[in-house]
Each structure stands twice: as structure tokens, then as C-alpha cells.
């Protein structure tokens, strides 16, 4: 299964990607996570990406695409993958399509996680991430009173780009650059919208129901 998750920042892509990828036994490939790992590791890629991420802008396509090409070339991605956060504009989508075609592959399905702006802002304002295992939590919805990860005990942190001003800009970037992907993939007949409101488990259930008809 070759799957893409689209949706605004805070829609729950990372949260759902954990469960969907594990249900389908495919690797979860999150460009945001790979960029953040490079930022923490102080690599050249991380230094470059950080200037864009801190502003809430997209990292240039050239850099992002090269990184995704490398990741998709790895052994574990040959029989399927779940992309979270890529593609994020039509140019990236076109290059992904051509790249897969060269390898005799194609996307099976694009899931759009649908939530309104108010909910997105609430979700991002309370988002916390585990510095050890990368799990995503929410201060209010997960009732997190301490700053420790319930899964591994690691320290939780708030992402720099989840500050209110940066969030506003990321939502504009989403509307301008990423939202056009919805009609792009609808035209290709591989888009399914999923209501991403309500409890996490219910959203996962809806996503799995949407995926099942596309499984070979
Ligand atoms: P969110 O989950 O809130 O949508 P991500 O973790 O996916 O955010 O991305 C964080 C940041 O990483 C983005 O704001 C952007 O700067 C960069 N980034 C992630 N994926 C891409 C991509 N496909 N193209 C360009 N920049 C990206
Ligand atoms: P994205 O990757 O799309 O930016 P995340 O998966 O990081 O989104 O989720 C953003 C925040 O919303 C996190 O704090 C997460 O715990 C929370 N969240 C995700 N799904 C739900 C849900 N169904 N209900 C309530 N909160 C959620």
C-alpha cells in the first residue's frame, strides 16, 4: 500500500500515521520528523531547513525532494509506505508521481484529514512531542499534567513552530500551497476525505475503513 496523508498542520496526520502505518505494517515517512532530526543533529541539512521551519515556510523543493528520494529508495519502503507531510505542493506531487513511475510504482490512495480551523488551532496550541520516542501528545485532550511521556518517560517539549504567530503563517502556507493538492489528487481519482474530528481511535477507524477498498 502506497499512501499519502494530507491535511492542515494540526489535523492529526502524525498521530494517525503512527497507527495506520503500524496496522498496515508499512514504514511511516514524515518529512517534518526527518527535518527535525536533522536540526537536532546539527547537520547541514538541518541548519538549512531550520531557517525555513522557524518562519513556518516550506523548505525548498529541491532539498525536500532529494531527501524523500533517498528515503523511498531504502529497502523497507519497496513494498509500501505512508507519507506524512509530503508532498506539500503540486510541484512536489508531480515529481513524486514521476519518481514512482520510474520505479514502476504509483500511489494507491491519498487520505485528506478534514478538520476546521478552530480545532486545528486548539490542537496545535496544546501539542507536545516526546524528545525520546517522538510520540505526540496533547496537554488538554490527553490530560497531560506533567511533562513526561506516558509511553517511555521521556521529556515532552513544545515545537518552536507551534507558537501562535508561526501557526497563523503555517495555516496560510497550507491554504496557498498545500490545499491545491486536494483537487490535484481528486482529479487523479485517488483522493478520499476522512472526518478527522472526534476521538483519535474513531478517526483511525474511519481512515482504515477508507483504506480497505484500496488494498490489493
Ligand atoms: P505539521 O505536522 O504541523 O503539519 P510538519 O512536522 O509536517 O508540520 O512540518 C514542519 C515543518 O517542516 C514545515 O512547516 C516545513 O517547514 C517543513 N516541511 C515538512 N515537510 C515539508 C515538505 N514536504 N516540503 C517543505 N517543507 C516541509
Ligand atoms: P499534524 O501532524 O497533522 O500536524 P498531530 O498529529 O501532530 O498533527 O496532532 C496535533 C495535535 O492534536 C497533537 O497534540 C495531538 O495529540 C492532537 N490530536 C491529534 N488527533 C486528535 C484528535 N482526534 N482529537 C484531539 N486531539 C488530537
Coordinates of N, CA and C and ligand atoms in Angstrom, one line a residue:
X1 N 0.8 -1.2 0.0 CA 0.0 0.0 0.0 C 0.9 1.3 0.0
X2 N 0.7 2.1 -1.0 CA 1.4 3.4 -1.0 C 0.4 4.5 -0.8
X3 N 0.6 5.2 0.4 CA -0.4 6.0 0.9 C 0.2 7.4 1.3
X4 N -0.6 8.5 1.1 CA -0.2 9.8 1.4 C -1.3 10.4 2.4
X5 N -0.9 11.1 3.4 CA -1.8 11.8 4.3 C -1.6 13.3 4.0
X6 N -2.8 14.0 3.7 CA -2.7 15.4 3.6 C -3.7 16.0 4.6
X7 N -3.5 17.3 5.0 CA -4.4 18.0 5.9 C -3.6 19.1 6.5
X8 N -4.3 20.1 7.0 CA -3.6 21.2 7.6 C -2.7 20.9 8.8
X9 N -1.8 21.7 9.2 CA -1.0 21.5 10.4 C -2.0 21.3 11.5
X10 N -1.7 20.3 12.3 CA -2.6 20.1 13.5 C -3.8 19.2 13.2
X11 N -4.0 18.7 12.0 CA -5.1 17.9 11.6 C -5.1 16.5 12.3
X12 N -3.8 16.1 12.7 CA -3.7 14.8 13.3 C -2.9 13.8 12.4
X13 N -2.2 14.3 11.4 CA -1.5 13.5 10.4 C -0.5 12.6 11.2
X14 N 0.3 13.2 12.0 CA 1.4 12.4 12.7 C 0.8 11.4 13.6
X15 N -0.3 11.8 14.3 CA -0.9 10.9 15.3 C -1.5 9.7 14.5
X16 N -2.3 10.0 13.5 CA -2.9 8.9 12.7 C -1.9 8.0 12.0
X17 N -0.8 8.7 11.5 CA 0.2 8.0 10.7 C 0.8 6.8 11.6
X18 N 1.0 7.1 12.9 CA 1.6 6.1 13.8 C 0.8 4.8 13.7
X19 N -0.6 5.0 13.9 CA -1.5 3.8 13.9 C -1.7 3.2 12.6
X20 N -1.9 4.0 11.5 CA -2.2 3.5 10.2 C -1.0 2.7 9.7
X21 N 0.2 3.2 9.9 CA 1.4 2.6 9.4 C 1.6 1.3 10.1
X22 N 1.3 1.3 11.4 CA 1.5 0.0 12.2 C 0.5 -1.0 11.8
X23 N -0.8 -0.6 11.6 CA -1.8 -1.5 11.1 C -1.5 -2.1 9.8
X24 N -0.9 -1.4 8.9 CA -0.6 -1.9 7.6 C 0.8 -2.5 7.4
X25 N 1.6 -2.4 8.5 CA 3.0 -2.9 8.5 C 3.8 -2.2 7.4
X26 N 3.7 -0.9 7.3 CA 4.5 -0.2 6.3 C 5.2 0.9 7.0
X27 N 6.4 1.4 6.5 CA 7.1 2.5 7.2 C 6.3 3.8 7.1
X28 N 6.3 4.6 8.2 CA 5.8 5.9 8.2 C 6.9 6.9 7.9
X29 N 6.8 7.7 6.9 CA 7.8 8.6 6.5 C 7.3 10.0 6.6
X30 N 7.8 10.7 7.6 CA 7.3 12.0 7.9 C 8.5 13.0 7.7
X31 N 8.3 13.9 6.6 CA 9.3 14.8 6.3 C 9.6 15.8 7.5
X32 N 8.6 16.2 8.2 CA 8.8 17.1 9.3 C 9.7 16.4 10.4
X33 N 9.4 15.1 10.6 CA 10.3 14.4 11.6 C 11.7 14.3 11.1
X34 N 11.9 14.0 9.8 CA 13.3 13.9 9.3 C 14.0 15.2 9.4
X35 N 13.3 16.3 9.1 CA 13.9 17.6 9.2 C 14.3 17.9 10.6
X36 N 13.3 17.6 11.6 CA 13.6 17.9 13.0 C 14.8 17.1 13.5
X37 N 14.9 15.8 13.1 CA 16.0 15.0 13.5 C 17.3 15.6 13.0
X38 N 17.3 16.2 11.8 CA 18.5 16.8 11.2 C 18.8 18.1 12.0
X39 N 17.8 18.9 12.4 CA 18.0 20.1 13.2 C 18.7 19.7 14.5
X40 N 18.1 18.7 15.2 CA 18.7 18.3 16.5 C 20.1 17.8 16.3
X41 N 20.4 17.1 15.2 CA 21.7 16.5 15.0 C 22.7 17.5 14.5
X42 N 22.2 18.7 14.2 CA 23.1 19.8 13.7 C 23.8 19.5 12.3
X43 N 23.1 18.8 11.5 CA 23.6 18.5 10.1 C 23.5 19.7 9.3
X44 N 24.1 19.7 8.1 CA 24.0 20.9 7.2 C 22.5 21.0 6.7
X45 N 21.9 19.8 6.4 CA 20.5 19.8 6.0 C 19.7 20.5 7.1
X46 N 20.0 20.1 8.3 CA 19.2 20.7 9.5 C 19.4 22.2 9.6
X47 N 20.6 22.6 9.4 CA 20.9 24.1 9.5 C 20.1 24.8 8.5
X48 N 20.1 24.3 7.2 CA 19.3 24.9 6.2 C 17.8 24.9 6.4
X49 N 17.3 23.7 6.8 CA 15.9 23.6 7.0 C 15.4 24.5 8.1
X50 N 16.2 24.6 9.2 CA 15.7 25.4 10.3 C 15.3 26.8 10.0
X51 N 16.0 27.5 9.1 CA 15.6 28.8 8.8 C 14.2 28.9 8.2
X52 N 13.9 27.9 7.5 CA 12.5 27.9 6.9 C 11.5 27.5 7.9
X53 N 11.8 26.4 8.6 CA 10.9 25.9 9.6 C 10.5 26.9 10.7
X54 N 11.5 27.6 11.2 CA 11.3 28.6 12.2 C 10.3 29.7 11.7
X55 N 10.3 30.0 10.5 CA 9.3 31.0 9.9 C 8.0 30.4 9.6
X56 N 7.9 29.0 9.5 CA 6.7 28.4 9.1 C 6.6 28.3 7.6
X57 N 7.7 28.5 6.9 CA 7.7 28.4 5.5 C 8.1 27.0 5.1
X58 N 7.8 26.6 3.8 CA 8.3 25.3 3.3 C 9.8 25.3 3.0
X59 N 10.4 24.3 3.3 CA 11.8 24.1 2.9 C 11.8 23.9 1.4
X60 N 12.9 24.5 0.7 CA 12.8 24.4 -0.7 C 12.6 23.0 -1.3
X61 N 11.9 22.9 -2.4 CA 11.5 21.7 -3.0 C 12.8 20.8 -3.3
X62 N 13.8 21.4 -3.9 CA 15.0 20.7 -4.3 C 15.5 19.8 -3.1
X63 N 15.7 20.5 -2.0 CA 16.2 19.8 -0.8 C 15.3 18.7 -0.3
X64 N 14.0 19.1 -0.2 CA 13.0 18.2 0.3 C 12.9 16.9 -0.6
X65 N 12.8 17.1 -1.9 CA 12.7 16.0 -2.8 C 13.9 15.1 -2.8
X66 N 15.1 15.6 -2.7 CA 16.3 14.8 -2.6 C 16.2 13.9 -1.4
X67 N 15.8 14.5 -0.3 CA 15.7 13.8 1.0 C 14.6 12.6 0.9
X68 N 13.5 12.9 0.3 CA 12.4 11.9 0.1 C 12.9 10.8 -0.8
X69 N 13.6 11.2 -1.9 CA 14.0 10.2 -2.9 C 15.0 9.2 -2.2
X70 N 15.9 9.7 -1.3 CA 16.8 8.8 -0.6 C 16.0 7.9 0.3
X71 N 15.0 8.5 1.0 CA 14.3 7.6 2.0 C 13.5 6.6 1.3
X72 N 12.8 6.9 0.2 CA 12.0 6.0 -0.5 C 12.8 4.9 -1.2
X73 N 14.1 5.1 -1.4 CA 15.0 4.2 -2.0 C 15.4 3.1 -1.1
X74 N 15.1 3.3 0.2 CA 15.6 2.3 1.2 C 14.7 1.0 1.1
X75 N 15.3 -0.1 1.5 CA 14.7 -1.4 1.4 C 13.3 -1.5 2.0
X76 N 13.1 -0.9 3.2 CA 11.8 -1.1 3.8 C 10.7 -0.4 3.1
X77 N 11.0 0.5 2.2 CA 9.9 1.2 1.5 C 9.5 0.6 0.2
X78 N 10.1 -0.5 -0.2 CA 9.9 -1.0 -1.6 C 8.5 -1.6 -1.7
X79 N 7.9 -2.1 -0.6 CA 6.6 -2.7 -0.8 C 5.4 -1.9 -0.3
X80 N 5.7 -0.6 0.1 CA 4.7 0.3 0.5 C 5.2 1.2 1.5
X81 N 4.5 2.3 1.7 CA 4.9 3.4 2.7 C 3.7 4.3 2.9
X82 N 3.9 5.0 4.0 CA 2.9 6.1 4.3 C 3.6 7.4 4.4
X83 N 3.3 8.3 3.6 CA 4.0 9.6 3.6 C 3.1 10.6 4.4
X84 N 3.8 11.2 5.4 CA 3.1 12.2 6.3 C 3.8 13.5 6.1
X85 N 3.1 14.5 5.4 CA 3.7 15.8 5.3 C 4.4 16.0 4.0
X86 N 4.4 15.0 3.1 CA 4.9 15.1 1.7 C 4.0 14.4 0.8
X87 N 3.7 14.9 -0.4 CA 4.0 16.2 -0.9 C 3.2 17.3 -0.2
X88 N 3.7 18.5 -0.4 CA 3.1 19.7 0.3 C 2.8 20.8 -0.7
X89 N 3.1 20.6 -2.0 CA 2.7 21.5 -3.1 C 2.6 20.6 -4.3
X90 N 2.0 21.3 -5.4 CA 1.8 20.5 -6.6 C 3.1 20.1 -7.3
X91 N 4.1 20.9 -7.2 CA 5.4 20.6 -7.8 C 6.0 19.3 -7.2
X92 N 5.9 19.2 -5.8 CA 6.4 18.0 -5.2 C 5.5 16.8 -5.6
X93 N 4.2 17.0 -5.7 CA 3.3 15.9 -6.1 C 3.7 15.4 -7.5
X94 N 4.0 16.3 -8.4 CA 4.3 15.9 -9.8 C 5.7 15.1 -9.8
X95 N 6.6 15.6 -9.0 CA 7.9 14.9 -9.0 C 7.8 13.5 -8.4
X96 N 7.0 13.5 -7.3 CA 6.7 12.2 -6.7 C 6.1 11.2 -7.7
X97 N 5.1 11.7 -8.4 CA 4.5 10.8 -9.4 C 5.5 10.3 -10.4
X98 N 6.4 11.2 -10.9 CA 7.4 10.8 -11.9 C 8.4 9.8 -11.4
X99 N 8.8 10.1 -10.1 CA 9.8 9.3 -9.4 C 9.3 7.8 -9.3
X100 N 8.0 7.7 -8.8 CA 7.4 6.4 -8.6 C 7.3 5.7 -9.9
X101 N 6.9 6.4 -10.9 CA 6.6 5.9 -12.3 C 8.0 5.3 -12.8
X102 N 9.1 6.0 -12.6 CA 10.4 5.4 -13.0 C 10.7 4.1 -12.3
X103 N 10.2 3.9 -11.1 CA 10.4 2.7 -10.4 C 9.3 1.7 -10.6
X104 N 8.4 2.0 -11.5 CA 7.3 1.1 -11.7 C 6.3 1.0 -10.6
X105 N 6.2 2.2 -9.9 CA 5.2 2.2 -8.7 C 4.3 3.4 -8.9
X106 N 3.2 3.4 -8.1 CA 2.3 4.6 -8.1 C 1.6 4.6 -6.8
X107 N 1.1 5.8 -6.4 CA 0.3 5.9 -5.2 C -1.0 5.2 -5.3
X108 N -1.4 4.5 -4.2 CA -2.7 3.8 -4.2 C -3.8 4.8 -3.7
X109 N -3.5 5.6 -2.8 CA -4.5 6.4 -2.1 C -4.0 7.6 -1.4
X110 N -4.7 8.7 -1.4 CA -4.4 9.9 -0.7 C -5.5 10.2 0.3
X111 N -5.3 10.2 1.6 CA -6.3 10.5 2.6 C -6.2 11.9 3.0
X112 N -7.3 12.6 2.9 CA -7.3 14.0 3.4 C -8.0 14.0 4.7
X113 N -7.3 14.5 5.8 CA -7.8 14.6 7.1 C -8.5 16.0 7.2
X114 N -9.8 15.9 7.4 CA -10.6 17.2 7.3 C -11.0 17.6 8.8
X115 N -10.5 18.8 9.1 CA -10.9 19.5 10.4 C -11.0 21.0 10.2
X116 N -11.8 21.7 11.0 CA -11.9 23.1 10.8 C -10.8 23.9 11.5
X117 N -10.6 25.2 11.1 CA -9.5 26.0 11.6 C -9.5 26.1 13.1
X118 N -10.6 26.3 13.8 CA -10.7 26.5 15.2 C -10.1 25.2 15.9
X119 N -10.4 24.1 15.4 CA -10.0 22.8 16.0 C -8.4 22.7 15.8
X120 N -8.0 23.0 14.6 CA -6.6 23.0 14.3 C -5.8 23.9 15.3
X121 N -6.3 25.1 15.5 CA -5.5 26.0 16.4 C -5.5 25.4 17.8
X122 N -6.6 24.8 18.3 CA -6.6 24.2 19.6 C -5.7 23.1 19.7
X123 N -5.6 22.3 18.7 CA -4.7 21.1 18.7 C -3.3 21.5 18.7
X124 N -2.9 22.5 17.9 CA -1.5 22.9 17.8 C -1.1 23.6 19.1
X125 N -2.0 24.4 19.7 CA -1.6 25.1 20.9 C -1.2 24.2 22.0
X126 N -1.9 23.0 22.0 CA -1.6 22.1 23.1 C -0.7 20.9 22.7
X127 N -0.1 20.9 21.5 CA 0.7 19.8 21.1 C 2.0 19.7 21.9
X128 N 2.4 18.5 22.3 CA 3.7 18.3 22.9 C 4.2 17.0 22.3
X129 N 5.5 17.0 22.1 CA 6.2 15.8 21.5 C 7.2 15.3 22.4
X130 N 7.4 13.9 22.4 CA 8.4 13.3 23.3 C 9.7 13.4 22.7
X131 N 10.7 13.9 23.5 CA 12.1 14.1 22.9 C 12.8 12.8 22.8
X132 N 12.2 11.7 23.4 CA 12.9 10.4 23.2 C 12.3 9.5 22.2
X133 N 11.0 9.3 22.2 CA 10.4 8.3 21.3 C 9.6 9.0 20.2
X134 N 9.4 10.3 20.3 CA 8.7 11.1 19.2 C 7.2 11.0 19.3
X135 N 6.6 10.4 20.3 CA 5.2 10.3 20.3 C 4.5 11.6 20.5
X136 N 3.3 11.8 20.0 CA 2.7 13.1 20.0 C 1.6 13.1 21.1
X137 N 1.5 14.1 21.9 CA 0.5 14.2 23.0 C -0.2 15.5 22.9
X138 N -1.3 15.7 23.7 CA -1.9 17.0 23.8 C -2.2 17.3 25.2
X139 N -1.9 18.5 25.7 CA -2.0 18.8 27.1 C -3.4 18.7 27.6
X140 N -4.4 19.1 26.8 CA -5.8 19.1 27.3 C -6.4 17.7 27.0
X141 N -6.3 17.3 25.7 CA -7.1 16.1 25.3 C -6.5 14.8 25.9
X142 N -5.2 14.8 26.2 CA -4.6 13.6 26.9 C -4.4 13.9 28.4
X143 N -4.9 15.0 28.8 CA -4.8 15.3 30.3 C -3.4 15.2 30.8
X144 N -2.5 15.9 30.1 CA -1.1 15.8 30.5 C -0.8 16.9 31.5
X145 N -0.6 16.4 32.8 CA -0.4 17.4 33.9 C 1.1 17.5 34.1
X146 N 1.9 16.5 33.8 CA 3.3 16.5 33.9 C 3.9 16.7 32.5
X147 N 5.3 16.8 32.4 CA 5.9 16.9 31.1 C 6.6 15.7 30.7
X148 N 6.0 14.5 31.1 CA 6.7 13.2 30.8 C 5.8 12.4 29.9
X149 N 6.5 11.7 29.0 CA 5.8 10.8 28.0 C 5.3 9.6 28.8
X150 N 3.9 9.3 28.6 CA 3.4 8.1 29.2 C 3.9 6.8 28.6
X151 N 4.4 6.9 27.4 CA 4.9 5.7 26.8 C 6.3 5.3 27.2
X152 N 7.2 6.3 27.3 CA 8.6 5.9 27.6 C 9.2 6.8 28.7
X153 N 8.5 7.7 29.3 CA 9.1 8.5 30.4 C 9.9 9.7 29.9
X154 N 10.1 9.8 28.6 CA 10.9 10.9 28.1 C 10.3 12.3 28.3
X155 N 11.2 13.3 28.2 CA 10.7 14.7 28.5 C 9.9 15.2 27.3
X156 N 8.8 15.8 27.5 CA 8.0 16.4 26.4 C 8.4 17.8 26.1
X157 N 8.3 18.2 24.9 CA 8.6 19.6 24.5 C 7.6 20.2 23.6
X158 N 7.5 21.5 23.5 CA 6.6 22.2 22.6 C 7.4 22.6 21.4
X159 N 7.0 22.3 20.2 CA 7.7 22.7 19.0 C 7.8 24.2 18.8
X160 N 9.0 24.7 18.4 CA 9.1 26.2 18.2 C 8.1 26.7 17.3
X161 N 7.8 25.9 16.2 CA 6.9 26.5 15.2 C 5.4 26.4 15.6
X162 N 5.1 25.9 16.8 CA 3.7 25.9 17.3 C 3.4 27.2 18.1
X163 N 4.2 28.2 18.0 CA 3.9 29.5 18.6 C 2.8 30.1 17.7
X164 N 1.9 30.9 18.4 CA 0.7 31.4 17.7 C 1.0 32.1 16.4
X165 N 2.0 33.0 16.4 CA 2.2 33.7 15.1 C 2.7 32.8 14.0
X166 N 3.6 31.9 14.3 CA 4.0 30.9 13.3 C 2.9 30.0 12.8
X167 N 2.0 29.7 13.8 CA 0.9 28.8 13.4 C 0.0 29.5 12.4
X168 N -0.2 30.8 12.6 CA -1.1 31.5 11.6 C -0.4 31.5 10.2
X169 N 0.9 31.7 10.2 CA 1.5 31.7 8.9 C 1.5 30.3 8.3
X170 N 1.7 29.3 9.1 CA 1.7 27.9 8.5 C 0.3 27.6 7.9
X171 N -0.7 28.1 8.6 CA -2.1 27.9 8.0 C -2.3 28.6 6.7
X172 N -1.7 29.8 6.5 CA -1.7 30.5 5.2 C -1.0 29.7 4.2
X173 N 0.2 29.2 4.6 CA 1.0 28.5 3.6 C 0.3 27.2 3.2
X174 N -0.4 26.6 4.1 CA -1.2 25.4 3.8 C -2.3 25.8 2.8
X175 N -3.0 26.9 3.0 CA -4.1 27.2 2.1 C -3.6 27.5 0.7
X176 N -2.4 28.3 0.7 CA -1.9 28.7 -0.6 C -1.2 27.6 -1.4
X177 N -0.4 26.8 -0.7 CA 0.4 25.8 -1.4 C 0.0 24.4 -1.3
X178 N -0.6 24.0 -0.2 CA -0.9 22.6 0.0 C -2.3 22.2 -0.3
X179 N -3.2 23.1 0.0 CA -4.7 22.8 -0.3 C -4.9 22.4 -1.7
X180 N -4.2 23.1 -2.7 CA -4.4 22.7 -4.1 C -4.2 21.2 -4.4
X181 N -3.5 20.5 -3.5 CA -3.2 19.1 -3.7 C -4.5 18.3 -3.7
X182 N -5.5 18.8 -2.9 CA -6.8 18.1 -2.8 C -7.4 17.9 -4.1
X183 N -7.5 19.0 -4.9 CA -8.1 18.8 -6.2 C -7.2 18.1 -7.2
X184 N -5.9 18.3 -7.0 CA -4.9 17.6 -7.9 C -5.1 16.1 -7.7
X185 N -5.3 15.6 -6.5 CA -5.4 14.1 -6.3 C -6.9 13.7 -6.6
X186 N -7.8 14.6 -6.4 CA -9.2 14.3 -6.8 C -9.3 14.0 -8.3
X187 N -8.6 14.8 -9.0 CA -8.5 14.7 -10.5 C -7.9 13.3 -10.9
X188 N -6.9 12.9 -10.1 CA -6.3 11.6 -10.3 C -7.1 10.4 -9.8
X189 N -8.3 10.8 -9.1 CA -9.2 9.7 -8.6 C -8.6 8.9 -7.5
X190 N -7.7 9.4 -6.7 CA -7.2 8.6 -5.6 C -7.4 9.3 -4.3
X191 N -8.3 10.4 -4.3 CA -8.4 11.1 -3.0 C -9.7 10.7 -2.2
X192 N -9.5 10.4 -0.9 CA -10.7 10.2 -0.1 C -10.6 11.1 1.1
X193 N -11.7 11.8 1.4 CA -11.7 12.7 2.6 C -12.1 11.9 3.8
X194 N -11.5 12.1 5.0 CA -11.9 11.5 6.2 C -12.2 12.6 7.3
X195 N -13.3 12.5 7.9 CA -13.6 13.4 9.0 C -12.6 13.1 10.2
X196 N -11.8 14.1 10.5 CA -10.7 13.9 11.5 C -11.1 14.5 12.8
X197 N -12.4 14.7 13.1 CA -12.8 15.2 14.4 C -13.2 14.0 15.3
X198 N -13.3 14.3 16.6 CA -13.7 13.2 17.5 C -12.4 12.4 18.0
X199 N -12.7 11.4 18.8 CA -11.5 10.7 19.4 C -10.6 10.1 18.4
X200 N -9.3 10.0 18.8 CA -8.2 9.5 17.9 C -8.6 8.1 17.4
X201 N -9.1 7.2 18.2 CA -9.4 5.9 17.8 C -10.5 5.8 16.7
X202 N -11.4 6.8 16.9 CA -12.5 6.8 15.9 C -12.0 7.3 14.5
X203 N -11.1 8.2 14.6 CA -10.5 8.7 13.3 C -9.7 7.6 12.6
X204 N -9.0 6.9 13.4 CA -8.2 5.8 12.9 C -9.1 4.8 12.2
X205 N -10.3 4.5 12.9 CA -11.2 3.5 12.4 C -11.8 4.0 11.0
X206 N -12.1 5.3 11.0 CA -12.6 5.9 9.7 C -11.6 5.8 8.6
X207 N -10.3 6.1 9.0 CA -9.2 6.0 8.0 C -9.1 4.6 7.5
X208 N -9.1 3.6 8.4 CA -8.9 2.2 8.0 C -10.1 1.8 7.1
X209 N -11.3 2.2 7.4 CA -12.5 1.9 6.6 C -12.3 2.5 5.2
X210 N -11.7 3.7 5.1 CA -11.5 4.3 3.8 C -10.4 3.6 3.0
X211 N -9.4 3.0 3.7 CA -8.2 2.4 3.1 C -8.6 1.0 2.5
X212 N -9.4 0.3 3.3 CA -9.7 -1.1 3.0 C -10.0 -1.4 1.5
X213 N -10.9 -0.6 0.9 CA -11.3 -0.9 -0.5 C -10.1 -0.8 -1.5
X214 N -9.1 -0.1 -1.1 CA -7.9 0.2 -2.0 C -6.8 -0.9 -1.8
X215 N -7.0 -1.8 -0.8 CA -5.9 -2.8 -0.5 C -6.0 -3.9 -1.5
X216 N -4.8 -4.3 -2.0 CA -4.8 -5.3 -3.1 C -5.2 -6.6 -2.8
Ligands
LIG1 P1 2.7 19.7 10.8 O1 2.7 18.3 11.2 O2 2.4 20.7 11.8 O3 2.0 19.9 9.5 P2 5.4 19.1 9.9 O4 6.0 18.4 11.0 O5 4.8 18.2 8.8 O6 4.2 20.0 10.4 O7 6.4 20.1 9.2 C1 7.1 21.0 10.0 C2 7.9 21.9 9.0 O8 8.8 21.1 8.3 C3 7.1 22.7 7.9 O9 6.5 23.9 8.4 C4 8.1 22.9 6.9 O10 9.0 24.0 7.2 C5 8.9 21.6 6.9 N1 8.4 20.6 6.0 C6 7.9 19.4 6.3 N2 7.5 18.7 5.2 C7 7.9 19.5 4.1 C8 7.7 19.4 2.7 N3 7.2 18.3 2.2 N4 8.2 20.4 2.0 C9 8.7 21.5 2.5 N5 8.9 21.7 3.8 C10 8.4 20.7 4.7
LIG2 P1 -0.2 17.1 12.3 O1 0.8 16.0 12.1 O2 -1.3 17.0 11.3 O3 0.3 18.4 12.4 P2 -0.6 16.0 15.0 O4 -0.8 14.5 14.8 O5 0.8 16.4 15.5 O6 -1.0 16.8 13.7 O7 -1.7 16.5 16.1 C1 -1.7 17.8 16.5 C2 -2.2 17.8 18.0 O8 -3.5 17.4 18.1 C3 -1.4 16.9 18.9 O9 -1.3 17.5 20.2 C4 -2.3 15.6 19.0 O10 -2.1 15.0 20.3 C5 -3.7 16.3 18.9 N1 -4.7 15.4 18.2 C6 -4.5 14.6 17.2 N2 -5.6 13.9 16.8 C7 -6.6 14.3 17.7 C8 -8.0 14.0 17.9 N3 -8.6 13.2 17.1 N4 -8.6 14.6 19.0 C9 -7.9 15.5 19.7 N5 -6.6 15.8 19.6 C10 -5.9 15.3 18.6

